[in-house]
Amino acid sequence: MKTALIFLAIAILLLVLIYSRVDIWFSESTIDVHIHDTYFVITRWHAIFLIILFLGTFSSLGGVIGTRFHNKFFLIAFILFTAFDLYIGWSARFLFT
């Protein structure tokens, strides 16, 4: 469980570093993100969903490593979070081409 918390802290640190390197503006229902020369508009619900997936993946990975693959809950959670991450990454690939 300690390893899961360490991975969760690393994920939160990565989110803070990303937040400090990009310009982010919050409006009533959207979040506008400006990275280098690209401008993204994301709804708040989708941004919250992506952050939860990101943190869940890192936390479950830490649980899998911390329990040395003996805890089935963390293993199943890691597989599910990774599957959702891959699906969203695959579908977003078509949006940005």
PDB file of C-alpha atoms in Angstrom:
ATOM      1  CA  MET A   1       0.000   0.000   0.000  1.00  0.00           C
ATOM      2  CA  LYS A   2       2.933   2.322   0.673  1.00  0.00           C
ATOM      3  CA  THR A   3       4.141   1.916  -2.912  1.00  0.00           C
ATOM      4  CA  ALA A   4       0.695   2.833  -4.256  1.00  0.00           C
ATOM      5  CA  LEU A   5       0.821   6.085  -2.286  1.00  0.00           C
ATOM      6  CA  ILE A   6       4.319   6.810  -3.607  1.00  0.00           C
ATOM      7  CA  PHE A   7       3.165   6.310  -7.210  1.00  0.00           C
ATOM      8  CA  LEU A   8       0.093   8.468  -6.519  1.00  0.00           C
ATOM      9  CA  ALA A   9       2.361  11.226  -5.183  1.00  0.00           C
ATOM     10  CA  ILE A  10       4.553  10.945  -8.297  1.00  0.00           C
ATOM     11  CA  ALA A  11       1.471  11.253 -10.524  1.00  0.00           C
ATOM     12  CA  ILE A  12       0.275  14.336  -8.632  1.00  0.00           C
ATOM     13  CA  LEU A  13       3.753  15.857  -8.936  1.00  0.00           C
ATOM     14  CA  LEU A  14       3.720  15.215 -12.695  1.00  0.00           C
ATOM     15  CA  LEU A  15       0.316  16.907 -12.982  1.00  0.00           C
ATOM     16  CA  VAL A  16       1.615  19.927 -11.043  1.00  0.00           C
ATOM     17  CA  LEU A  17       4.679  20.153 -13.308  1.00  0.00           C
ATOM     18  CA  ILE A  18       2.518  19.920 -16.427  1.00  0.00           C
ATOM     19  CA  TYR A  19       0.181  22.575 -15.008  1.00  0.00           C
ATOM     20  CA  SER A  20       3.103  24.923 -14.381  1.00  0.00           C
ATOM     21  CA  ARG A  21       4.452  24.547 -17.951  1.00  0.00           C
ATOM     22  CA  VAL A  22       1.240  25.215 -19.900  1.00  0.00           C
ATOM     23  CA  ASP A  23      -1.229  28.079 -20.028  1.00  0.00           C
ATOM     24  CA  ILE A  24      -4.607  26.975 -18.699  1.00  0.00           C
ATOM     25  CA  TRP A  25      -7.734  29.126 -18.584  1.00  0.00           C
ATOM     26  CA  PHE A  26     -10.928  28.071 -16.845  1.00  0.00           C
ATOM     27  CA  SER A  27     -14.273  29.245 -18.175  1.00  0.00           C
ATOM     28  CA  GLU A  28     -17.781  28.314 -17.134  1.00  0.00           C
ATOM     29  CA  SER A  29     -17.916  24.876 -18.743  1.00  0.00           C
ATOM     30  CA  THR A  30     -14.588  24.389 -20.520  1.00  0.00           C
ATOM     31  CA  ILE A  31     -10.874  24.365 -19.850  1.00  0.00           C
ATOM     32  CA  ASP A  32      -8.676  26.032 -22.476  1.00  0.00           C
ATOM     33  CA  VAL A  33      -5.165  24.608 -22.677  1.00  0.00           C
ATOM     34  CA  HIS A  34      -2.359  26.263 -24.663  1.00  0.00           C
ATOM     35  CA  ILE A  35       0.724  24.075 -25.135  1.00  0.00           C
ATOM     36  CA  HIS A  36       3.543  25.526 -27.237  1.00  0.00           C
ATOM     37  CA  ASP A  37       1.671  26.435 -30.451  1.00  0.00           C
ATOM     38  CA  THR A  38      -1.431  24.244 -30.009  1.00  0.00           C
ATOM     39  CA  TYR A  39      -4.688  25.319 -28.404  1.00  0.00           C
ATOM     40  CA  PHE A  40      -7.070  22.727 -26.887  1.00  0.00           C
ATOM     41  CA  VAL A  41     -10.570  23.271 -25.512  1.00  0.00           C
ATOM     42  CA  ILE A  42     -11.685  20.510 -23.139  1.00  0.00           C
ATOM     43  CA  THR A  43     -14.911  20.280 -21.178  1.00  0.00           C
ATOM     44  CA  ARG A  44     -14.467  20.155 -17.425  1.00  0.00           C
ATOM     45  CA  TRP A  45     -16.079  16.733 -17.116  1.00  0.00           C
ATOM     46  CA  HIS A  46     -13.651  15.199 -19.610  1.00  0.00           C
ATOM     47  CA  ALA A  47     -10.668  16.827 -17.901  1.00  0.00           C
ATOM     48  CA  ILE A  48     -11.741  15.461 -14.510  1.00  0.00           C
ATOM     49  CA  PHE A  49     -12.279  12.019 -16.058  1.00  0.00           C
ATOM     50  CA  LEU A  50      -8.801  12.016 -17.630  1.00  0.00           C
ATOM     51  CA  ILE A  51      -7.154  13.110 -14.368  1.00  0.00           C
ATOM     52  CA  ILE A  52      -8.962  10.346 -12.459  1.00  0.00           C
ATOM     53  CA  LEU A  53      -7.808   7.786 -15.042  1.00  0.00           C
ATOM     54  CA  PHE A  54      -4.219   9.064 -14.835  1.00  0.00           C
ATOM     55  CA  LEU A  55      -4.129   8.975 -11.033  1.00  0.00           C
ATOM     56  CA  GLY A  56      -5.901   5.606 -10.891  1.00  0.00           C
ATOM     57  CA  THR A  57      -3.395   4.052 -13.272  1.00  0.00           C
ATOM     58  CA  PHE A  58      -0.411   5.220 -11.241  1.00  0.00           C
ATOM     59  CA  SER A  59      -2.000   4.251  -7.928  1.00  0.00           C
ATOM     60  CA  SER A  60      -2.946   0.757  -9.101  1.00  0.00           C
ATOM     61  CA  LEU A  61       0.523   0.284 -10.629  1.00  0.00           C
ATOM     62  CA  GLY A  62       2.017   1.150  -7.257  1.00  0.00           C
ATOM     63  CA  GLY A  63      -0.307  -1.336  -5.579  1.00  0.00           C
ATOM     64  CA  VAL A  64       0.662  -4.091  -8.004  1.00  0.00           C
ATOM     65  CA  ILE A  65       4.368  -3.473  -7.476  1.00  0.00           C
ATOM     66  CA  GLY A  66       4.006  -2.980  -3.710  1.00  0.00           C
ATOM     67  CA  THR A  67       2.175  -6.278  -3.188  1.00  0.00           C
ATOM     68  CA  ARG A  68       4.502  -8.131  -5.610  1.00  0.00           C
ATOM     69  CA  PHE A  69       1.546  -9.128  -7.840  1.00  0.00           C
ATOM     70  CA  HIS A  70      -0.239 -10.956  -4.991  1.00  0.00           C
ATOM     71  CA  ASN A  71      -3.213  -8.588  -4.532  1.00  0.00           C
ATOM     72  CA  LYS A  72      -5.831  -9.320  -7.197  1.00  0.00           C
ATOM     73  CA  PHE A  73      -7.710  -6.045  -6.624  1.00  0.00           C
ATOM     74  CA  PHE A  74      -4.740  -3.899  -7.651  1.00  0.00           C
ATOM     75  CA  LEU A  75      -3.975  -6.175 -10.602  1.00  0.00           C
ATOM     76  CA  ILE A  76      -7.547  -5.993 -11.927  1.00  0.00           C
ATOM     77  CA  ALA A  77      -7.684  -2.229 -11.308  1.00  0.00           C
ATOM     78  CA  PHE A  78      -4.398  -1.757 -13.160  1.00  0.00           C
ATOM     79  CA  ILE A  79      -5.634  -3.781 -16.142  1.00  0.00           C
ATOM     80  CA  LEU A  80      -8.911  -1.836 -16.280  1.00  0.00           C
ATOM     81  CA  PHE A  81      -7.269   1.596 -15.922  1.00  0.00           C
ATOM     82  CA  THR A  82      -4.670   0.716 -18.558  1.00  0.00           C
ATOM     83  CA  ALA A  83      -7.364  -0.537 -20.946  1.00  0.00           C
ATOM     84  CA  PHE A  84      -9.330   2.715 -20.539  1.00  0.00           C
ATOM     85  CA  ASP A  85      -6.156   4.770 -21.005  1.00  0.00           C
ATOM     86  CA  LEU A  86      -5.265   2.902 -24.189  1.00  0.00           C
ATOM     87  CA  TYR A  87      -8.810   3.263 -25.542  1.00  0.00           C
ATOM     88  CA  ILE A  88      -8.888   6.998 -24.912  1.00  0.00           C
ATOM     89  CA  GLY A  89      -5.383   7.422 -26.330  1.00  0.00           C
ATOM     90  CA  TRP A  90      -6.318   5.428 -29.423  1.00  0.00           C
ATOM     91  CA  SER A  91      -9.522   7.408 -30.032  1.00  0.00           C
ATOM     92  CA  ALA A  92      -7.779  10.761 -29.360  1.00  0.00           C
ATOM     93  CA  ARG A  93      -5.151   9.858 -31.961  1.00  0.00           C
ATOM     94  CA  PHE A  94      -7.806  10.269 -34.654  1.00  0.00           C
ATOM     95  CA  LEU A  95      -8.845  13.673 -33.317  1.00  0.00           C
ATOM     96  CA  PHE A  96      -5.383  15.224 -33.609  1.00  0.00           C
ATOM     97  CA  THR A  97      -4.431  14.034 -37.100  1.00  0.00           C
TER      98      THR A  97
END
